[in-house]
């Protein structure tokens, strides 16, 4: 059996080092990924980090209870030779959280990662380019809205631009998450940890979403995803939500077509 942790619907695959520590350790390990971490992106990232660390320890013949702070520190030191500081810090955070969970579950007596410090990493300026008002208008106006895909893409980009929302929060929206409250229309964004963030819709976002919903004919499906994939040559919408990587590719294509840098 592979010892790589693969988070799937049924849960992560148990690594050998955890299995050797007994049923209590195995049960607590599964609970860490299934009950403790609700966000699927965080779960996948932490699973990868934990798998990497446990495999490193197994290769050096450590047992779960023999892992001490010096072992974690040596791992972090070696990891810095192949990974960027933010990635190293994420790996350390995952290991620290796992051992916290094992300590509270009385699997191990202390957290060996608690006293280990990660590399310093100071971000002096954001790496994500921010669209100026002029570029945003140029991008939105460049989209051909004679097609359903064009209407969807314009509505999606406008929702992100005018609400400053994360792409995952926008793609997680249901049709009912664009709703009227009094005289205003609102957006209910699905944030991390199952939380919701409600913001008033910008008038441009409102106009673009209305045009998209009318053309798509999905207003009667309140529980369905708001932004959907398109079915092959028929160019009709499916019942599946648009995936994050597909949305990113779309924005890049639209940016290039509008004469903007693809990194946008």
PDB file of N, CA and C in Angstrom, residues 84-154:
ATOM      1  N   UNK A  84      10.322  26.830  -1.104  1.00  0.00           N
ATOM      2  CA  UNK A  84      10.278  28.251  -0.773  1.00  0.00           C
ATOM      3  C   UNK A  84       9.793  28.431   0.662  1.00  0.00           C
ATOM      4  N   UNK A  85      10.175  29.536   1.319  1.00  0.00           N
ATOM      5  CA  UNK A  85       9.775  29.767   2.716  1.00  0.00           C
ATOM      6  C   UNK A  85       8.282  29.608   2.988  1.00  0.00           C
ATOM      7  N   UNK A  86       7.374  30.145   2.147  1.00  0.00           N
ATOM      8  CA  UNK A  86       5.943  29.962   2.444  1.00  0.00           C
ATOM      9  C   UNK A  86       5.531  28.496   2.465  1.00  0.00           C
ATOM     10  N   UNK A  87       6.126  27.697   1.571  1.00  0.00           N
ATOM     11  CA  UNK A  87       5.808  26.275   1.528  1.00  0.00           C
ATOM     12  C   UNK A  87       6.340  25.562   2.769  1.00  0.00           C
ATOM     13  N   UNK A  88       7.544  25.935   3.207  1.00  0.00           N
ATOM     14  CA  UNK A  88       8.130  25.339   4.409  1.00  0.00           C
ATOM     15  C   UNK A  88       7.262  25.654   5.623  1.00  0.00           C
ATOM     16  N   UNK A  89       6.815  26.912   5.716  1.00  0.00           N
ATOM     17  CA  UNK A  89       5.967  27.318   6.837  1.00  0.00           C
ATOM     18  C   UNK A  89       4.642  26.553   6.838  1.00  0.00           C
ATOM     19  N   UNK A  90       4.095  26.303   5.646  1.00  0.00           N
ATOM     20  CA  UNK A  90       2.853  25.542   5.571  1.00  0.00           C
ATOM     21  C   UNK A  90       3.071  24.098   6.013  1.00  0.00           C
ATOM     22  N   UNK A  91       4.192  23.495   5.600  1.00  0.00           N
ATOM     23  CA  UNK A  91       4.516  22.129   6.011  1.00  0.00           C
ATOM     24  C   UNK A  91       4.625  22.050   7.527  1.00  0.00           C
ATOM     25  N   UNK A  92       5.336  23.010   8.114  1.00  0.00           N
ATOM     26  CA  UNK A  92       5.519  23.015   9.564  1.00  0.00           C
ATOM     27  C   UNK A  92       4.182  23.212  10.281  1.00  0.00           C
ATOM     28  N   UNK A  93       3.344  24.080   9.747  1.00  0.00           N
ATOM     29  CA  UNK A  93       2.031  24.317  10.357  1.00  0.00           C
ATOM     30  C   UNK A  93       1.188  23.046  10.349  1.00  0.00           C
ATOM     31  N   UNK A  94       1.258  22.297   9.251  1.00  0.00           N
ATOM     32  CA  UNK A  94       0.499  21.052   9.150  1.00  0.00           C
ATOM     33  C   UNK A  94       0.990  20.028  10.171  1.00  0.00           C
ATOM     34  N   UNK A  95       2.300  19.887  10.286  1.00  0.00           N
ATOM     35  CA  UNK A  95       2.877  18.935  11.235  1.00  0.00           C
ATOM     36  C   UNK A  95       2.526  19.341  12.667  1.00  0.00           C
ATOM     37  N   UNK A  96       2.632  20.637  12.951  1.00  0.00           N
ATOM     38  CA  UNK A  96       2.321  21.139  14.296  1.00  0.00           C
ATOM     39  C   UNK A  96       0.858  20.882  14.651  1.00  0.00           C
ATOM     40  N   UNK A  97      -0.047  21.134  13.688  1.00  0.00           N
ATOM     41  CA  UNK A  97      -1.473  20.910  13.943  1.00  0.00           C
ATOM     42  C   UNK A  97      -1.788  19.430  14.156  1.00  0.00           C
ATOM     43  N   UNK A  98      -1.137  18.574  13.365  1.00  0.00           N
ATOM     44  CA  UNK A  98      -1.363  17.136  13.517  1.00  0.00           C
ATOM     45  C   UNK A  98      -0.956  16.666  14.904  1.00  0.00           C
ATOM     46  N   UNK A  99       0.221  17.093  15.361  1.00  0.00           N
ATOM     47  CA  UNK A  99       0.684  16.640  16.669  1.00  0.00           C
ATOM     48  C   UNK A  99      -0.138  17.243  17.806  1.00  0.00           C
ATOM     49  N   UNK A 100      -0.636  18.479  17.619  1.00  0.00           N
ATOM     50  CA  UNK A 100      -1.551  19.038  18.612  1.00  0.00           C
ATOM     51  C   UNK A 100      -2.773  18.139  18.770  1.00  0.00           C
ATOM     52  N   UNK A 101      -3.265  17.669  17.629  1.00  0.00           N
ATOM     53  CA  UNK A 101      -4.446  16.801  17.618  1.00  0.00           C
ATOM     54  C   UNK A 101      -4.132  15.453  18.272  1.00  0.00           C
ATOM     55  N   UNK A 102      -2.926  14.937  18.025  1.00  0.00           N
ATOM     56  CA  UNK A 102      -2.525  13.655  18.621  1.00  0.00           C
ATOM     57  C   UNK A 102      -2.303  13.796  20.125  1.00  0.00           C
ATOM     58  N   UNK A 103      -1.807  14.965  20.551  1.00  0.00           N
ATOM     59  CA  UNK A 103      -1.591  15.194  21.987  1.00  0.00           C
ATOM     60  C   UNK A 103      -2.926  15.245  22.730  1.00  0.00           C
ATOM     61  N   UNK A 104      -3.882  16.008  22.192  1.00  0.00           N
ATOM     62  CA  UNK A 104      -5.189  16.111  22.855  1.00  0.00           C
ATOM     63  C   UNK A 104      -5.937  14.782  22.837  1.00  0.00           C
ATOM     64  N   UNK A 105      -5.579  13.928  21.887  1.00  0.00           N
ATOM     65  CA  UNK A 105      -6.172  12.588  21.829  1.00  0.00           C
ATOM     66  C   UNK A 105      -5.388  11.568  22.620  1.00  0.00           C
ATOM     67  N   UNK A 106      -4.345  12.035  23.355  1.00  0.00           N
ATOM     68  CA  UNK A 106      -3.515  11.199  24.225  1.00  0.00           C
ATOM     69  C   UNK A 106      -2.797  10.079  23.468  1.00  0.00           C
ATOM     70  N   UNK A 107      -2.447  10.377  22.213  1.00  0.00           N
ATOM     71  CA  UNK A 107      -1.681   9.420  21.419  1.00  0.00           C
ATOM     72  C   UNK A 107      -0.189   9.592  21.692  1.00  0.00           C
ATOM     73  N   UNK A 108       0.242  10.860  21.787  1.00  0.00           N
ATOM     74  CA  UNK A 108       1.632  11.181  22.136  1.00  0.00           C
ATOM     75  C   UNK A 108       1.594  12.176  23.292  1.00  0.00           C
ATOM     76  N   UNK A 109       2.639  12.208  24.132  1.00  0.00           N
ATOM     77  CA  UNK A 109       2.614  13.077  25.322  1.00  0.00           C
ATOM     78  C   UNK A 109       2.833  14.558  25.035  1.00  0.00           C
ATOM     79  N   UNK A 110       3.679  14.873  24.052  1.00  0.00           N
ATOM     80  CA  UNK A 110       3.999  16.283  23.763  1.00  0.00           C
ATOM     81  C   UNK A 110       4.061  16.495  22.253  1.00  0.00           C
ATOM     82  N   UNK A 111       3.967  17.753  21.858  1.00  0.00           N
ATOM     83  CA  UNK A 111       4.055  18.126  20.449  1.00  0.00           C
ATOM     84  C   UNK A 111       5.502  18.484  20.115  1.00  0.00           C
ATOM     85  N   UNK A 112       6.216  17.652  19.355  1.00  0.00           N
ATOM     86  CA  UNK A 112       7.627  17.930  19.053  1.00  0.00           C
ATOM     87  C   UNK A 112       7.826  19.101  18.106  1.00  0.00           C
ATOM     88  N   UNK A 113       6.754  19.549  17.454  1.00  0.00           N
ATOM     89  CA  UNK A 113       6.884  20.668  16.512  1.00  0.00           C
ATOM     90  C   UNK A 113       6.545  22.002  17.138  1.00  0.00           C
ATOM     91  N   UNK A 114       6.075  21.983  18.400  1.00  0.00           N
ATOM     92  CA  UNK A 114       5.591  23.206  19.031  1.00  0.00           C
ATOM     93  C   UNK A 114       6.674  24.269  19.168  1.00  0.00           C
ATOM     94  N   UNK A 115       7.894  23.861  19.462  1.00  0.00           N
ATOM     95  CA  UNK A 115       8.972  24.825  19.711  1.00  0.00           C
ATOM     96  C   UNK A 115       9.835  25.107  18.483  1.00  0.00           C
ATOM     97  N   UNK A 116       9.532  24.434  17.381  1.00  0.00           N
ATOM     98  CA  UNK A 116      10.342  24.601  16.165  1.00  0.00           C
ATOM     99  C   UNK A 116       9.834  25.802  15.378  1.00  0.00           C
ATOM    100  N   UNK A 117      10.750  26.669  15.000  1.00  0.00           N
ATOM    101  CA  UNK A 117      10.376  27.876  14.266  1.00  0.00           C
ATOM    102  C   UNK A 117      10.652  27.687  12.777  1.00  0.00           C
ATOM    103  N   UNK A 118       9.769  28.219  11.963  1.00  0.00           N
ATOM    104  CA  UNK A 118       9.949  28.154  10.519  1.00  0.00           C
ATOM    105  C   UNK A 118      10.809  29.289  10.020  1.00  0.00           C
ATOM    106  N   UNK A 119      11.090  29.317   8.727  1.00  0.00           N
ATOM    107  CA  UNK A 119      11.910  30.391   8.155  1.00  0.00           C
ATOM    108  C   UNK A 119      11.170  31.725   8.168  1.00  0.00           C
ATOM    109  N   UNK A 120      11.905  32.801   8.268  1.00  0.00           N
ATOM    110  CA  UNK A 120      11.292  34.121   8.208  1.00  0.00           C
ATOM    111  C   UNK A 120      10.870  34.404   6.778  1.00  0.00           C
ATOM    112  N   UNK A 121       9.706  34.980   6.657  1.00  0.00           N
ATOM    113  CA  UNK A 121       9.210  35.305   5.320  1.00  0.00           C
ATOM    114  C   UNK A 121       8.381  36.574   5.418  1.00  0.00           C
ATOM    115  N   UNK A 122       8.902  37.647   4.872  1.00  0.00           N
ATOM    116  CA  UNK A 122       8.220  38.936   4.905  1.00  0.00           C
ATOM    117  C   UNK A 122       7.839  39.328   3.495  1.00  0.00           C
ATOM    118  N   UNK A 123       6.554  39.557   3.283  1.00  0.00           N
ATOM    119  CA  UNK A 123       6.074  39.996   1.974  1.00  0.00           C
ATOM    120  C   UNK A 123       5.919  41.507   2.005  1.00  0.00           C
ATOM    121  N   UNK A 124       6.730  42.200   1.248  1.00  0.00           N
ATOM    122  CA  UNK A 124       6.695  43.662   1.240  1.00  0.00           C
ATOM    123  C   UNK A 124       5.674  44.211   0.273  1.00  0.00           C
ATOM    124  N   UNK A 125       5.313  43.437  -0.723  1.00  0.00           N
ATOM    125  CA  UNK A 125       4.291  43.871  -1.665  1.00  0.00           C
ATOM    126  C   UNK A 125       3.543  42.656  -2.185  1.00  0.00           C
ATOM    127  N   UNK A 126       2.298  42.830  -2.489  1.00  0.00           N
ATOM    128  CA  UNK A 126       1.507  41.714  -2.960  1.00  0.00           C
ATOM    129  C   UNK A 126       1.992  41.205  -4.302  1.00  0.00           C
ATOM    130  N   UNK A 127       1.904  39.911  -4.498  1.00  0.00           N
ATOM    131  CA  UNK A 127       2.317  39.317  -5.769  1.00  0.00           C
ATOM    132  C   UNK A 127       1.153  39.201  -6.743  1.00  0.00           C
ATOM    133  N   UNK A 128      -0.073  39.326  -6.230  1.00  0.00           N
ATOM    134  CA  UNK A 128      -1.226  39.216  -7.112  1.00  0.00           C
ATOM    135  C   UNK A 128      -1.536  40.560  -7.730  1.00  0.00           C
ATOM    136  N   UNK A 129      -1.444  40.680  -9.059  1.00  0.00           N
ATOM    137  CA  UNK A 129      -1.730  41.954  -9.698  1.00  0.00           C
ATOM    138  C   UNK A 129      -3.177  42.365  -9.458  1.00  0.00           C
ATOM    139  N   UNK A 130      -3.376  43.642  -9.182  1.00  0.00           N
ATOM    140  CA  UNK A 130      -4.714  44.157  -8.957  1.00  0.00           C
ATOM    141  C   UNK A 130      -5.143  44.939 -10.183  1.00  0.00           C
ATOM    142  N   UNK A 131      -6.336  44.640 -10.678  1.00  0.00           N
ATOM    143  CA  UNK A 131      -6.848  45.338 -11.847  1.00  0.00           C
ATOM    144  C   UNK A 131      -7.198  46.773 -11.503  1.00  0.00           C
ATOM    145  N   UNK A 132      -6.742  47.697 -12.317  1.00  0.00           N
ATOM    146  CA  UNK A 132      -7.196  49.073 -12.159  1.00  0.00           C
ATOM    147  C   UNK A 132      -8.619  49.164 -12.684  1.00  0.00           C
ATOM    148  N   UNK A 133      -9.299  50.249 -12.357  1.00  0.00           N
ATOM    149  CA  UNK A 133     -10.674  50.437 -12.833  1.00  0.00           C
ATOM    150  C   UNK A 133     -10.714  50.430 -14.358  1.00  0.00           C
ATOM    151  N   UNK A 134      -9.690  51.035 -14.973  1.00  0.00           N
ATOM    152  CA  UNK A 134      -9.633  51.098 -16.435  1.00  0.00           C
ATOM    153  C   UNK A 134      -9.439  49.714 -17.044  1.00  0.00           C
ATOM    154  N   UNK A 135      -8.531  48.925 -16.450  1.00  0.00           N
ATOM    155  CA  UNK A 135      -8.288  47.580 -16.967  1.00  0.00           C
ATOM    156  C   UNK A 135      -9.494  46.672 -16.754  1.00  0.00           C
ATOM    157  N   UNK A 136     -10.164  46.853 -15.612  1.00  0.00           N
ATOM    158  CA  UNK A 136     -11.355  46.039 -15.337  1.00  0.00           C
ATOM    159  C   UNK A 136     -12.432  46.317 -16.370  1.00  0.00           C
ATOM    160  N   UNK A 137     -12.636  47.582 -16.664  1.00  0.00           N
ATOM    161  CA  UNK A 137     -13.633  47.942 -17.668  1.00  0.00           C
ATOM    162  C   UNK A 137     -13.226  47.435 -19.049  1.00  0.00           C
ATOM    163  N   UNK A 138     -11.945  47.512 -19.361  1.00  0.00           N
ATOM    164  CA  UNK A 138     -11.451  47.033 -20.652  1.00  0.00           C
ATOM    165  C   UNK A 138     -11.673  45.529 -20.783  1.00  0.00           C
ATOM    166  N   UNK A 139     -11.415  44.804 -19.709  1.00  0.00           N
ATOM    167  CA  UNK A 139     -11.585  43.354 -19.718  1.00  0.00           C
ATOM    168  C   UNK A 139     -13.054  42.981 -19.872  1.00  0.00           C
ATOM    169  N   UNK A 140     -13.911  43.603 -19.110  1.00  0.00           N
ATOM    170  CA  UNK A 140     -15.336  43.278 -19.163  1.00  0.00           C
ATOM    171  C   UNK A 140     -15.959  43.656 -20.504  1.00  0.00           C
ATOM    172  N   UNK A 141     -15.564  44.805 -21.038  1.00  0.00           N
ATOM    173  CA  UNK A 141     -16.126  45.267 -22.310  1.00  0.00           C
ATOM    174  C   UNK A 141     -15.648  44.448 -23.500  1.00  0.00           C
ATOM    175  N   UNK A 142     -14.510  43.743 -23.332  1.00  0.00           N
ATOM    176  CA  UNK A 142     -13.943  42.971 -24.444  1.00  0.00           C
ATOM    177  C   UNK A 142     -14.653  41.636 -24.658  1.00  0.00           C
ATOM    178  N   UNK A 143     -15.468  41.223 -23.697  1.00  0.00           N
ATOM    179  CA  UNK A 143     -16.101  39.897 -23.764  1.00  0.00           C
ATOM    180  C   UNK A 143     -17.320  39.934 -24.687  1.00  0.00           C
ATOM    181  N   UNK A 144     -17.336  39.017 -25.631  1.00  0.00           N
ATOM    182  CA  UNK A 144     -18.463  38.897 -26.559  1.00  0.00           C
ATOM    183  C   UNK A 144     -19.642  38.278 -25.812  1.00  0.00           C
ATOM    184  N   UNK A 145     -20.687  39.055 -25.618  1.00  0.00           N
ATOM    185  CA  UNK A 145     -21.841  38.576 -24.849  1.00  0.00           C
ATOM    186  C   UNK A 145     -22.983  38.110 -25.748  1.00  0.00           C
ATOM    187  N   UNK A 146     -22.665  37.777 -26.975  1.00  0.00           N
ATOM    188  CA  UNK A 146     -23.677  37.202 -27.862  1.00  0.00           C
ATOM    189  C   UNK A 146     -23.833  35.707 -27.634  1.00  0.00           C
ATOM    190  N   UNK A 147     -23.015  35.165 -26.749  1.00  0.00           N
ATOM    191  CA  UNK A 147     -23.080  33.738 -26.415  1.00  0.00           C
ATOM    192  C   UNK A 147     -23.339  33.572 -24.931  1.00  0.00           C
ATOM    193  N   UNK A 148     -23.849  32.418 -24.559  1.00  0.00           N
ATOM    194  CA  UNK A 148     -24.104  32.126 -23.153  1.00  0.00           C
ATOM    195  C   UNK A 148     -22.794  32.081 -22.371  1.00  0.00           C
ATOM    196  N   UNK A 149     -21.748  31.525 -22.989  1.00  0.00           N
ATOM    197  CA  UNK A 149     -20.446  31.458 -22.316  1.00  0.00           C
ATOM    198  C   UNK A 149     -19.934  32.857 -22.032  1.00  0.00           C
ATOM    199  N   UNK A 150     -20.101  33.758 -23.007  1.00  0.00           N
ATOM    200  CA  UNK A 150     -19.658  35.126 -22.809  1.00  0.00           C
ATOM    201  C   UNK A 150     -20.400  35.808 -21.666  1.00  0.00           C
ATOM    202  N   UNK A 151     -21.703  35.585 -21.586  1.00  0.00           N
ATOM    203  CA  UNK A 151     -22.496  36.162 -20.503  1.00  0.00           C
ATOM    204  C   UNK A 151     -22.076  35.595 -19.147  1.00  0.00           C
ATOM    205  N   UNK A 152     -21.807  34.290 -19.131  1.00  0.00           N
ATOM    206  CA  UNK A 152     -21.352  33.664 -17.880  1.00  0.00           C
ATOM    207  C   UNK A 152     -20.008  34.218 -17.442  1.00  0.00           C
ATOM    208  N   UNK A 153     -19.061  34.300 -18.383  1.00  0.00           N
ATOM    209  CA  UNK A 153     -17.719  34.758 -18.047  1.00  0.00           C
ATOM    210  C   UNK A 153     -17.720  36.213 -17.588  1.00  0.00           C
ATOM    211  N   UNK A 154     -18.525  37.052 -18.249  1.00  0.00           N
ATOM    212  CA  UNK A 154     -18.595  38.454 -17.846  1.00  0.00           C
ATOM    213  C   UNK A 154     -19.183  38.581 -16.442  1.00  0.00           C
TER     214      UNK A 154
END
